[in-house]
Amino acid sequence: MLLPKKGNASTPIEVQRKQLPIYQAKAQLLNQLRQLQNAIIIGETGSGKTTQIPQYLYEAGIGRLGLVAITQPRRVAAISLAGRVAEEKRTQIGKLVGYTVRFEDVTSSETKLKFMTDGMLLREAIGDPLLLKYTVVVLDEAHERTVHTDVLFGVVKTAQRRRRELNKVPLKVIVMSATMDVDLFSEYFNKSPVLYLEGRQHPIQIYYTKQQQSDYLQAALVSIFQIHQEAPPAHDILVFMTGQEEIEALARTCRDISKHVPDGCGSMVVLPLYASLPPAQQLRVFQPAPKGCRKVILSTNIAETSVTISGIKYVIDTGMVKAKRFNPDSGLEVLAVQRVSKAQAWQRAGRAGREESGFCYRLYTEQEFDNFLPMTVPEIQRCNLAGVMLQLMALGIPDVMNFDFMSKPSPDAVRSAVDHLELLGAVERREGPVFLTPLGKKMASFPLEPRYAKTILLSPEYSCSEEILSIVSLLSVDTVLYNPPARRDDVLAARKKFTSSEGDHMTLLNIYRAFKKVSGNKEWCRENFVNSRNMGLVKDVQAQLRDICLKLNLKLESCGSDTSSVRRCLAHGMFLNAAELQLDGSYVALDTHQPVTIHPSSVLFQAKPAYVIFNELLHTSRCYMRDLCLVDADWLLEAAPEYFGRKLHLSKT
Ligand code: CDP
Ligand code: MG
């Protein structure tokens, strides 16, 4: 992702390409790729797999009869890699080289190399299960095992076989990974050969803590300043942490402390890195620090494999990551801070040895490390599968329960997903087999989670489609609010005029309405701490969702100032995410009776209404609900009488 392109501005791009480790292997690689229908390529991050292999294929005329798709788990990665390859090819983006991510398509009839998110290729497969447009599919960053990549494995394998049977142009499938554990991939693709790229990896010295750390943030802070006092300033530090909030908080503390370190110790620049950071700030991590100044980058796991940052000599690994976790018994998916796997820990350490030997400080003991899981559990085994199941059914996969998954999700998780879809009215069980209902078919036309799709489809009944489309669009992009911690009071003051006592959805809607009223004026955005780029994206998303609605003949109306119909519609679409206030002031999620609490960032944090619906759960020290909307108990009952007949026994009303 992200463009470290000016890192080596003096070296012409052609020369840079030839200096990549992969260049040495080019001829041999092409020889093999020409013959093989399936190949697995392993190479260290930064060896040139993603940017070079598509170009090599194109230059050698392999797969010229169609397009080459290169899938990425992250949308930012797809966009910036396409940009880089277009630059190397000296063409404008969207011509020979393009990209397609959710809600954004920058391709044309000339496009031959198409970078895309794994989710987008999956959506294309719904309209074209044989993927006939493509002659080569490169499944990149396969080690990440996102749920979409995992489903794609099955989809491309089937497409490959069917095309052979039907005598169509063959489909070549290339799987690329930055880690060595590829036996499973090879086994799955009919024992396909594994090609290893010589990497540039220098020795790394690993240190563990002697004792367990109760506070990894404190431990990280101490390590940063220990290194800062001892190491020469040209040696940069990369710290792996879990998310935006703790990164911003630690960044602030580091900046404060660095003003008071002894002379002779040099200065430091502290740079956060996480997916929702505005692009201009993301780019700063790639620029060299001023002379005599040390770069300290505080990053999420985005820097594990997706980015290559030069100058890193020290890695500090908290051993923690924020990831999805799913409990099929309770049907609840949460984002939780948890231990990384050994594979991830090694990948993190590796970031210190890109250019010369380096050091990795692990903020956990060696015994703790021994107990880490060897591999990260694939996402498909730890997420709510409702969306995937809906897509598979829309793909016409006859027996979803027995789909050829590389790693099968548990039968409980599959059952729970089907229950979820049944509650939403998307599927029907007829004596065993599961069928998509007409509503389910419509839901699958939206590139959205099933409950959002359902809410949109319900909205004409409440005459508030315009508002619901706005809200869903607002929730579909990275946050539109900009919260610089240093200006907390200003932010609060600016937000006040939009704050709605009805909750976060309505507050966002107010901000969006105001944004449109001033036609997206940049100055207004700055004054109100609104991310104008993401807001612009919201408009695009909304336009696309509206197109889908029009194709489905939905009536699009606005309810004007009658916001209760909007909340009512949300209650009906999102009833599976409802929570109820208890006598002691705590909340329980109605679906599971799990204790939950309102996230401090919510406008309802103080208000504590009796019933709310929430968008997601975040599990850190407690299980927090984020993005809430005030609803009536009656609406929930109306939405799913039978279901709540069972659940609402907690209700005191
Ligand atoms: O895929 P892999 O990690 O093997 O490497 P890559 O993404 O093809 O990147 C190879 C090199 O291209 C990196 O080390 C960067 O120097 C450069 N690159 C870049 O300048 N801008 C990008 N957006 C991506 C890569
Ligand atoms: Mg890559």
XYZ file of C-alpha atoms and ligand atoms in Angstrom:
679
model
C 0.000 0.000 0.000
C 0.976 3.620 0.245
C 3.545 5.157 -1.965
C 7.111 5.095 -0.752
C 8.003 6.202 -4.243
C 10.104 9.223 -3.493
C 12.322 7.174 -1.149
C 14.875 6.790 -3.859
C 14.043 9.676 -6.063
C 17.476 9.957 -7.618
C 17.455 6.422 -9.031
C 15.477 6.143 -12.269
C 12.527 3.805 -11.974
C 13.910 1.367 -14.584
C 17.042 0.983 -12.483
C 15.018 0.531 -9.314
C 13.109 -2.283 -10.990
C 16.319 -4.048 -11.914
C 17.645 -3.794 -8.403
C 14.777 -5.779 -6.917
C 15.644 -9.328 -5.816
C 13.001 -10.765 -8.137
C 14.762 -9.386 -11.211
C 17.480 -12.054 -10.951
C 14.849 -14.748 -11.180
C 12.846 -13.198 -13.994
C 13.759 -15.526 -16.865
C 13.423 -18.664 -14.822
C 10.204 -17.503 -13.285
C 8.630 -16.729 -16.649
C 9.718 -20.082 -17.977
C 7.858 -21.836 -15.240
C 4.833 -19.586 -15.170
C 4.387 -20.100 -18.901
C 3.984 -23.828 -18.398
C 2.177 -24.052 -15.095
C -1.556 -23.613 -14.611
C -1.107 -23.259 -10.854
C 1.888 -21.851 -9.067
C 2.686 -20.672 -5.605
C 5.301 -17.987 -5.203
C 6.989 -17.211 -1.907
C 9.177 -14.177 -1.382
C 9.983 -11.783 1.415
C 8.027 -8.554 1.580
C 9.689 -6.034 -0.702
C 11.228 -8.566 -3.093
C 9.063 -7.296 -5.938
C 6.348 -9.942 -6.283
C 3.329 -7.706 -6.492
C 4.666 -4.911 -8.643
C 6.828 -6.984 -10.988
C 5.125 -10.311 -11.679
C 2.074 -8.776 -13.384
C 4.380 -6.689 -15.583
C 6.579 -9.679 -16.392
C 3.524 -11.668 -17.452
C 2.317 -8.805 -19.605
C 5.702 -8.157 -21.221
C 6.121 -11.862 -21.979
C 2.647 -12.019 -23.512
C 1.390 -14.579 -21.016
C -2.374 -14.449 -20.689
C -2.685 -11.741 -23.351
C -6.113 -13.016 -24.397
C -7.642 -11.533 -21.289
C -6.927 -9.556 -18.158
C -4.603 -10.265 -15.302
C -6.328 -9.771 -11.935
C -4.163 -9.170 -8.888
C -6.126 -9.351 -5.652
C -5.257 -7.562 -2.418
C -6.854 -7.870 1.000
C -6.640 -4.106 1.581
C -8.202 -1.442 -0.554
C -5.411 1.072 0.057
C -2.906 -1.521 -1.125
C -4.798 -2.148 -4.363
C -4.945 1.570 -5.123
C -1.345 2.439 -4.347
C 0.118 -0.641 -6.036
C -1.812 0.104 -9.207
C -0.444 3.635 -9.014
C 3.097 2.388 -8.649
C 2.843 -0.087 -11.532
C 1.247 2.530 -13.792
C 4.141 4.814 -12.960
C 6.674 2.094 -13.747
C 4.893 1.507 -17.041
C 4.796 5.265 -17.622
C 1.078 5.288 -18.262
C -1.834 7.022 -16.716
C -3.696 5.065 -14.094
C -6.852 3.517 -15.525
C -5.330 2.784 -18.927
C -3.108 -0.302 -19.163
C -3.007 -0.570 -15.386
C -6.122 0.020 -13.311
C -7.819 -0.844 -10.077
C -11.232 -1.792 -8.777
C -12.114 -1.531 -5.140
C -15.515 -1.323 -3.494
C -17.294 1.786 -4.788
C -14.412 2.815 -7.023
C -13.539 1.532 -10.473
C -10.562 3.050 -12.269
C -10.262 0.813 -15.313
C -11.046 1.145 -19.018
C -11.298 -1.057 -22.088
C -7.511 -0.751 -22.368
C -6.859 -2.186 -18.921
C -4.861 -5.404 -18.883
C -3.420 -5.402 -15.375
C -6.161 -4.947 -12.843
C -5.445 -4.579 -9.140
C -8.484 -5.271 -7.056
C -9.607 -6.176 -3.588
C -10.353 -9.847 -3.054
C -13.918 -8.825 -2.197
C -14.403 -7.183 -5.602
C -13.276 -10.221 -7.584
C -15.693 -12.268 -5.532
C -18.511 -9.894 -6.458
C -17.581 -10.112 -10.126
C -17.801 -13.877 -9.831
C -21.492 -13.554 -8.981
C -22.158 -12.211 -12.486
C -19.518 -14.382 -14.146
C -18.674 -17.532 -12.161
C -16.129 -18.676 -14.768
C -14.286 -15.326 -14.559
C -14.090 -15.346 -18.349
C -12.636 -11.847 -18.545
C -9.452 -13.066 -16.932
C -6.722 -15.357 -18.130
C -4.615 -15.027 -15.002
C -5.713 -14.526 -11.406
C -3.000 -13.647 -8.916
C -4.168 -14.183 -5.338
C -1.725 -11.957 -3.509
C -0.938 -11.745 0.210
C -2.472 -15.203 0.496
C -0.847 -15.718 3.888
C -3.284 -13.157 5.298
C -6.118 -15.617 4.727
C -8.889 -13.062 4.660
C -12.320 -14.533 4.355
C -12.632 -13.236 0.791
C -9.328 -14.719 -0.339
C -10.333 -18.029 1.188
C -13.635 -18.083 -0.666
C -11.852 -17.020 -3.857
C -9.601 -20.055 -3.596
C -12.696 -22.205 -4.053
C -14.196 -19.977 -6.728
C -11.086 -19.838 -8.939
C -10.468 -23.547 -8.509
C -13.985 -24.296 -9.702
C -13.728 -21.772 -12.546
C -10.457 -23.344 -13.645
C -11.943 -26.826 -13.744
C -15.151 -25.764 -15.475
C -13.263 -23.840 -18.140
C -11.206 -26.905 -18.877
C -14.342 -29.039 -19.148
C -16.016 -26.508 -21.437
C -12.928 -26.025 -23.605
C -12.679 -22.337 -22.803
C -9.480 -20.307 -22.556
C -7.595 -21.727 -19.556
C -7.314 -19.806 -16.309
C -3.928 -19.548 -14.682
C -3.925 -19.155 -10.892
C -0.898 -17.771 -9.091
C -0.879 -17.682 -5.308
C 1.642 -15.338 -3.675
C 2.698 -15.334 -0.061
C 5.271 -13.619 2.099
C 5.496 -16.528 4.525
C 6.751 -20.042 4.096
C 3.762 -22.033 5.308
C 2.276 -22.819 1.917
C 1.805 -26.591 2.083
C -1.901 -26.071 2.475
C -2.058 -23.898 -0.673
C -0.085 -26.414 -2.676
C -2.178 -29.334 -1.464
C -5.391 -27.478 -2.283
C -4.327 -26.617 -5.817
C -3.569 -30.168 -6.847
C -0.052 -30.210 -5.410
C 1.012 -27.238 -7.466
C 4.733 -26.364 -7.453
C 6.137 -23.796 -5.049
C 8.600 -21.239 -6.438
C 10.892 -19.582 -3.913
C 12.360 -16.155 -4.483
C 15.693 -15.325 -3.025
C 14.977 -12.606 -0.511
C 17.138 -9.981 1.096
C 16.942 -10.795 4.744
C 19.691 -9.921 7.178
C 20.234 -11.441 10.608
C 18.031 -10.134 13.380
C 18.779 -10.340 17.047
C 15.682 -11.147 19.101
C 15.209 -10.076 22.724
C 12.443 -11.217 25.035
C 11.400 -9.606 28.301
C 12.437 -11.470 31.432
C 9.049 -11.020 33.062
C 5.527 -10.878 31.754
C 4.401 -7.320 31.093
C 1.049 -6.290 32.491
C 1.011 -3.089 30.450
C 2.421 -3.476 26.962
C 1.971 0.212 26.171
C 4.127 1.226 29.106
C 6.664 -1.434 28.104
C 6.697 -0.082 24.546
C 7.286 3.442 25.809
C 10.225 2.370 27.961
C 11.784 0.402 25.094
C 11.431 3.292 22.660
C 13.349 5.648 24.932
C 15.955 3.070 25.866
C 16.762 2.605 22.199
C 16.542 6.320 21.605
C 19.208 7.003 24.208
C 21.561 4.281 23.046
C 21.338 3.902 19.274
C 22.690 6.227 16.563
C 19.950 8.567 15.255
C 19.900 7.124 11.746
C 18.410 3.902 13.098
C 14.642 4.083 12.920
C 12.184 2.269 15.157
C 8.993 0.487 14.138
C 6.526 -0.377 16.909
C 3.665 -2.807 16.298
C 0.499 -1.898 18.178
C -3.213 -2.629 17.822
C -5.158 0.418 16.731
C -5.641 4.091 16.078
C -6.568 5.192 19.590
C -3.653 3.671 21.431
C -1.283 4.677 18.644
C -2.356 8.314 18.834
C -2.143 8.271 22.629
C 1.355 6.787 22.669
C 2.463 9.171 19.930
C 1.432 12.090 22.099
C 3.289 10.733 25.132
C 6.429 10.090 23.066
C 6.387 13.611 21.658
C 6.038 15.065 25.153
C 8.813 12.989 26.661
C 11.173 13.520 23.741
C 11.234 17.221 24.567
C 12.810 16.434 27.925
C 15.450 13.812 27.148
C 19.107 14.645 27.897
C 20.946 16.720 25.265
C 23.228 14.588 23.084
C 20.275 12.242 22.588
C 19.041 13.753 19.324
C 15.437 14.481 18.423
C 12.756 12.139 17.236
C 9.791 12.361 14.895
C 6.884 10.160 15.875
C 4.671 8.965 13.023
C 1.444 6.980 13.352
C 0.447 4.494 10.658
C -2.976 2.873 10.402
C -5.421 2.227 7.601
C -7.790 5.125 8.253
C -5.062 7.749 8.517
C -5.433 10.389 5.770
C -3.189 9.401 2.821
C -0.957 12.466 3.040
C -0.032 11.522 6.575
C 0.485 7.889 5.639
C 3.055 8.972 3.097
C 5.139 10.687 5.751
C 6.375 7.371 7.136
C 8.248 6.774 3.897
C 10.138 10.043 3.880
C 13.545 9.927 5.524
C 13.758 11.773 8.837
C 15.758 15.033 8.852
C 19.456 14.536 9.520
C 20.264 13.740 13.137
C 16.630 12.903 13.850
C 15.158 9.479 14.522
C 11.939 8.195 12.994
C 9.665 6.291 15.354
C 6.744 4.691 13.532
C 3.804 3.440 15.550
C 1.857 1.085 13.336
C -0.927 -1.472 13.289
C -0.276 -4.832 11.623
C -0.547 -2.964 8.325
C 3.282 -2.725 8.362
C 3.663 -6.500 8.763
C 3.539 -7.280 5.050
C 1.571 -4.611 3.226
C 4.209 -1.897 3.369
C 7.946 -1.655 3.046
C 9.540 1.145 5.030
C 13.235 1.769 4.623
C 15.616 2.631 7.437
C 14.083 0.367 10.098
C 16.736 -1.102 12.359
C 14.656 -1.747 15.482
C 11.314 -3.458 15.768
C 9.346 -3.386 18.988
C 6.621 -6.014 19.020
C 3.863 -5.713 21.616
C 2.697 -9.165 20.545
C -0.847 -7.871 20.275
C -3.203 -7.316 17.356
C -6.794 -6.227 16.926
C -8.706 -8.840 14.970
C -12.137 -10.314 14.504
C -13.282 -13.056 16.793
C -16.492 -14.972 16.529
C -18.381 -17.092 18.953
C -20.768 -19.361 17.053
C -22.703 -20.207 20.222
C -23.516 -16.596 20.827
C -23.466 -15.605 17.151
C -21.490 -12.529 18.071
C -18.593 -11.158 16.071
C -16.297 -8.786 17.939
C -13.131 -6.933 17.185
C -10.784 -7.903 19.976
C -7.253 -7.155 21.061
C -5.475 -10.478 21.206
C -2.140 -12.276 20.891
C -0.490 -12.542 17.493
C 0.569 -15.909 16.115
C 4.186 -17.047 15.927
C 4.083 -16.541 12.170
C 3.009 -12.939 12.656
C 5.682 -12.359 15.293
C 8.353 -13.601 12.878
C 6.982 -11.445 10.122
C 7.122 -8.421 12.407
C 10.695 -9.179 13.441
C 11.651 -9.490 9.777
C 10.858 -5.822 9.195
C 14.060 -4.977 11.075
C 16.356 -6.799 8.682
C 15.442 -5.401 5.299
C 18.599 -3.427 4.568
C 21.078 -4.597 7.170
C 21.124 -6.586 10.368
C 18.622 -5.451 12.991
C 17.064 -5.947 16.398
C 13.647 -7.023 17.551
C 12.410 -6.388 21.082
C 9.532 -8.655 21.964
C 7.529 -7.296 24.863
C 6.688 -10.784 26.107
C 8.687 -13.644 27.571
C 10.068 -16.559 25.612
C 7.671 -18.886 27.448
C 4.761 -16.723 26.414
C 5.980 -16.846 22.842
C 6.152 -20.644 22.999
C 2.457 -20.625 23.769
C 1.450 -18.423 20.822
C -0.509 -20.233 18.110
C 1.834 -21.299 15.294
C -0.330 -19.687 12.593
C -2.959 -17.017 12.542
C -6.337 -18.733 12.405
C -7.834 -17.941 8.980
C -10.498 -15.268 9.199
C -13.088 -17.664 7.811
C -12.833 -19.602 11.060
C -13.346 -16.577 13.254
C -15.905 -14.291 11.640
C -19.630 -14.106 11.143
C -20.226 -15.973 7.877
C -23.625 -14.528 7.033
C -22.266 -12.261 4.279
C -20.136 -14.994 2.747
C -22.980 -17.493 2.809
C -25.258 -15.012 1.082
C -22.645 -14.444 -1.628
C -22.003 -18.141 -2.132
C -25.689 -18.743 -2.577
C -25.920 -15.848 -5.011
C -23.015 -17.474 -6.873
C -25.299 -20.438 -7.375
C -23.182 -22.795 -5.316
C -25.609 -25.635 -4.835
C -24.491 -26.977 -1.500
C -23.036 -24.205 0.575
C -22.573 -26.460 3.578
C -20.144 -28.557 1.564
C -18.282 -25.862 -0.363
C -14.658 -26.757 -1.109
C -13.075 -24.525 1.552
C -9.338 -24.770 2.031
C -9.949 -24.529 5.768
C -13.486 -25.425 6.648
C -15.396 -23.139 8.999
C -16.997 -25.008 11.873
C -20.466 -26.475 11.242
C -21.688 -24.363 14.161
C -20.499 -21.182 12.485
C -22.171 -22.167 9.221
C -25.407 -23.004 11.004
C -25.292 -19.758 12.923
C -24.800 -17.827 9.663
C -27.762 -19.566 8.065
C -29.885 -18.803 11.161
C -28.835 -15.171 10.873
C -29.840 -15.035 7.193
C -33.094 -16.784 7.944
C -33.937 -14.184 10.587
C -33.276 -11.481 8.025
C -35.541 -13.276 5.581
C -32.744 -13.870 3.068
C -32.968 -17.652 3.073
C -35.505 -20.354 3.650
C -34.952 -23.879 4.828
C -37.047 -26.434 3.043
C -36.585 -29.829 4.587
C -32.866 -29.527 4.936
C -31.536 -27.617 1.937
C -31.276 -23.862 2.172
C -32.669 -21.574 -0.532
C -32.196 -17.938 -1.295
C -35.492 -16.032 -1.076
C -36.333 -13.243 -3.557
C -35.425 -10.812 -0.759
C -32.113 -12.612 -0.277
C -31.408 -12.274 -3.994
C -31.977 -8.548 -3.784
C -29.818 -8.308 -0.677
C -26.953 -9.972 -2.527
C -26.972 -7.213 -5.153
C -25.549 -4.792 -2.625
C -21.822 -4.882 -1.812
C -22.755 -4.584 1.841
C -23.203 -6.668 4.924
C -26.586 -8.408 4.842
C -28.104 -6.286 7.601
C -27.271 -3.032 5.808
C -28.676 -4.396 2.551
C -31.821 -5.408 4.390
C -32.166 -1.970 5.968
C -31.940 -0.306 2.551
C -34.517 -2.675 1.115
C -36.868 -1.888 3.981
C -36.462 1.862 3.731
C -39.187 2.564 1.093
C -41.765 1.305 3.609
C -40.710 4.128 5.895
C -40.293 6.702 3.119
C -36.739 7.388 4.209
C -34.531 5.717 1.582
C -32.489 8.862 0.997
C -31.585 9.076 4.683
C -30.846 5.363 4.995
C -28.653 5.456 1.881
C -26.736 8.370 3.414
C -26.281 6.574 6.717
C -25.185 3.296 5.178
C -22.754 5.176 2.937
C -21.362 7.053 5.930
C -20.797 3.775 7.724
C -19.189 2.172 4.666
C -16.153 4.437 4.366
C -13.374 5.009 6.846
C -14.368 7.515 9.440
C -15.450 10.895 8.095
C -14.575 12.593 11.350
C -11.121 13.865 12.017
C -10.121 13.902 15.699
C -6.656 15.387 16.237
C -5.994 14.613 19.922
C -4.137 17.872 20.480
C -7.263 19.880 19.668
C -9.771 17.886 21.619
C -11.680 20.873 22.987
C -12.003 22.522 19.588
C -13.270 19.266 18.147
C -15.904 18.908 20.853
C -17.042 22.482 20.367
C -17.334 22.065 16.602
C -19.228 18.758 16.879
C -21.763 20.133 19.297
C -23.891 21.808 16.664
C -24.455 18.489 14.900
C -24.906 16.268 17.912
C -28.262 14.524 17.989
C -29.815 13.084 21.122
C -31.029 10.275 18.880
C -27.557 8.833 18.508
C -24.489 8.563 16.309
C -26.269 7.668 13.085
C -28.334 10.825 13.290
C -25.335 12.900 14.267
C -23.452 11.642 11.221
C -26.471 12.350 9.076
C -26.574 15.944 10.381
C -22.905 16.412 9.530
C -23.437 14.976 6.071
C -26.413 17.223 5.410
C -24.407 20.252 6.474
C -21.522 19.118 4.278
C -23.803 18.914 1.271
C -25.337 22.285 2.036
C -21.941 23.972 1.733
C -21.144 21.797 -1.313
C -18.231 20.174 0.423
C -16.425 23.450 1.028
C -12.850 22.667 2.139
C -12.690 25.496 4.638
C -15.900 24.293 6.260
C -14.440 20.798 6.524
C -11.326 22.109 8.215
C -13.285 24.196 10.694
C -15.553 21.295 11.556
C -12.920 18.577 11.686
C -14.472 16.653 8.849
C -12.304 14.521 6.553
C -13.279 16.032 3.218
C -11.809 13.233 1.136
C -13.780 10.536 2.937
C -16.888 12.693 2.795
C -16.412 12.974 -0.956
C -16.246 9.203 -1.032
C -19.518 8.971 0.876
C -21.175 10.855 -1.970
C -19.785 8.399 -4.524
C -20.857 5.430 -2.452
C -24.312 6.851 -2.113
C -24.585 7.400 -5.852
C -23.671 3.777 -6.486
C -26.048 2.405 -3.909
C -28.738 4.568 -5.424
C -28.048 3.035 -8.851
C -28.518 -0.439 -7.412
C -31.781 0.684 -5.802
C -33.024 2.073 -9.109
C -32.217 -1.194 -10.861
C -34.291 -2.948 -8.216
C -37.144 -0.448 -8.776
C -37.074 0.832 -5.214
C -38.877 4.040 -4.502
C -36.434 6.631 -3.191
C -37.877 9.290 -0.950
C -36.730 11.558 1.818
C -38.579 11.783 5.125
C -37.337 15.314 5.719
C -37.319 16.168 9.365
C -39.243 13.094 10.528
C -36.186 11.319 11.847
C -38.136 8.809 13.894
C -39.005 6.896 10.747
C -35.300 6.616 10.002
C -34.664 5.146 13.437
C -37.599 2.857 13.062
C -36.225 1.578 9.789
C -32.803 1.060 11.365
C -34.424 -0.873 14.207
C -36.129 -3.131 11.687
C -33.015 -3.822 9.670
C -30.517 -4.056 12.499
C -32.554 -5.773 15.204
C -29.900 -8.466 15.583
C -27.615 -5.778 16.998
C -29.817 -4.475 19.766
C -28.983 -3.872 23.413
C -31.048 -3.200 26.486
C -30.295 -1.109 29.555
C -30.346 -3.042 32.846
C -31.440 -1.853 36.255
C -27.857 -1.494 37.382
C -27.054 0.832 34.488
C -25.197 -1.748 32.397
C -26.293 -3.085 29.004
C -26.788 -6.532 27.571
C -26.859 -7.453 23.894
C -30.321 -8.881 23.320
C -29.184 -11.516 20.873
C -26.755 -13.167 23.229
C -27.308 -11.655 26.669
C -23.664 -10.736 26.713
C -22.791 -7.675 28.828
C -21.818 -4.734 26.634
C -21.160 -1.079 27.244
C -21.396 2.179 25.294
C -18.126 3.332 23.759
C -17.010 6.705 25.131
C -16.857 8.118 21.595
C -20.640 7.736 21.221
C -22.909 10.747 21.601
C -25.149 8.516 23.751
C -22.369 7.777 26.235
C -23.940 9.935 28.944
C -27.570 9.542 27.955
C -27.954 5.799 28.499
C -31.237 5.178 26.662
C -33.284 2.039 27.401
C -32.837 0.472 23.958
C -30.218 0.993 21.296
C -28.999 -0.680 18.170
C -25.276 -0.661 17.489
C -23.061 -1.155 14.464
C -20.229 -3.143 15.887
C -18.655 -4.492 19.028
C -15.106 -3.747 20.019
C -13.560 -5.844 22.723
C -10.670 -4.226 24.552
C -10.797 -3.954 28.315
C -14.596 -4.343 27.987
C -16.988 -5.128 25.196
C -17.907 -1.776 23.681
C -20.766 -0.979 21.329
C -19.808 1.555 18.677
C -22.098 3.800 16.610
C -25.435 3.672 18.365
C -28.959 4.680 17.561
C -31.762 5.188 20.023
C -34.744 2.893 19.319
C -38.089 1.928 20.873
C -38.653 -1.537 22.299
C -41.895 -1.728 20.297
C -40.028 -1.328 17.038
C -37.778 -4.226 17.863
C -40.782 -6.375 18.719
C -42.460 -5.321 15.475
C -39.344 -6.206 13.516
C -39.071 -9.761 14.752
C -41.934 -10.693 17.071
C -41.056 -14.339 17.454
C -37.393 -13.749 17.946
C -37.885 -11.045 20.535
C -40.708 -12.996 22.129
C -37.903 -15.279 23.204
C -35.345 -12.606 23.957
C -37.154 -9.752 25.590
C -37.779 -11.528 28.875
C -35.158 -9.230 30.311
C -37.302 -6.298 29.472
C -38.719 -4.392 32.379
C -41.217 -2.475 30.288
O 5.143 -7.769 -3.238
P 6.446 -7.593 -2.586
O 6.329 -7.332 -1.126
O 7.392 -8.721 -2.861
O 7.149 -6.302 -3.212
P 6.486 -5.114 -4.040
O 5.225 -4.651 -3.398
O 6.419 -5.489 -5.472
O 7.536 -3.943 -3.836
C 8.820 -3.934 -4.382
C 9.439 -2.595 -4.191
O 8.741 -1.656 -4.981
C 9.384 -2.043 -2.775
O 10.472 -2.416 -2.016
C 9.377 -0.555 -3.010
O 10.686 -0.090 -3.121
C 8.727 -0.411 -4.365
N 7.327 0.065 -4.235
C 7.050 1.396 -4.315
O 7.960 2.180 -4.479
N 5.752 1.849 -4.198
C 4.731 0.994 -3.988
N 3.465 1.434 -3.850
C 4.994 -0.376 -3.889
C 6.300 -0.811 -4.036
Mg 3.342 -7.812 -2.229
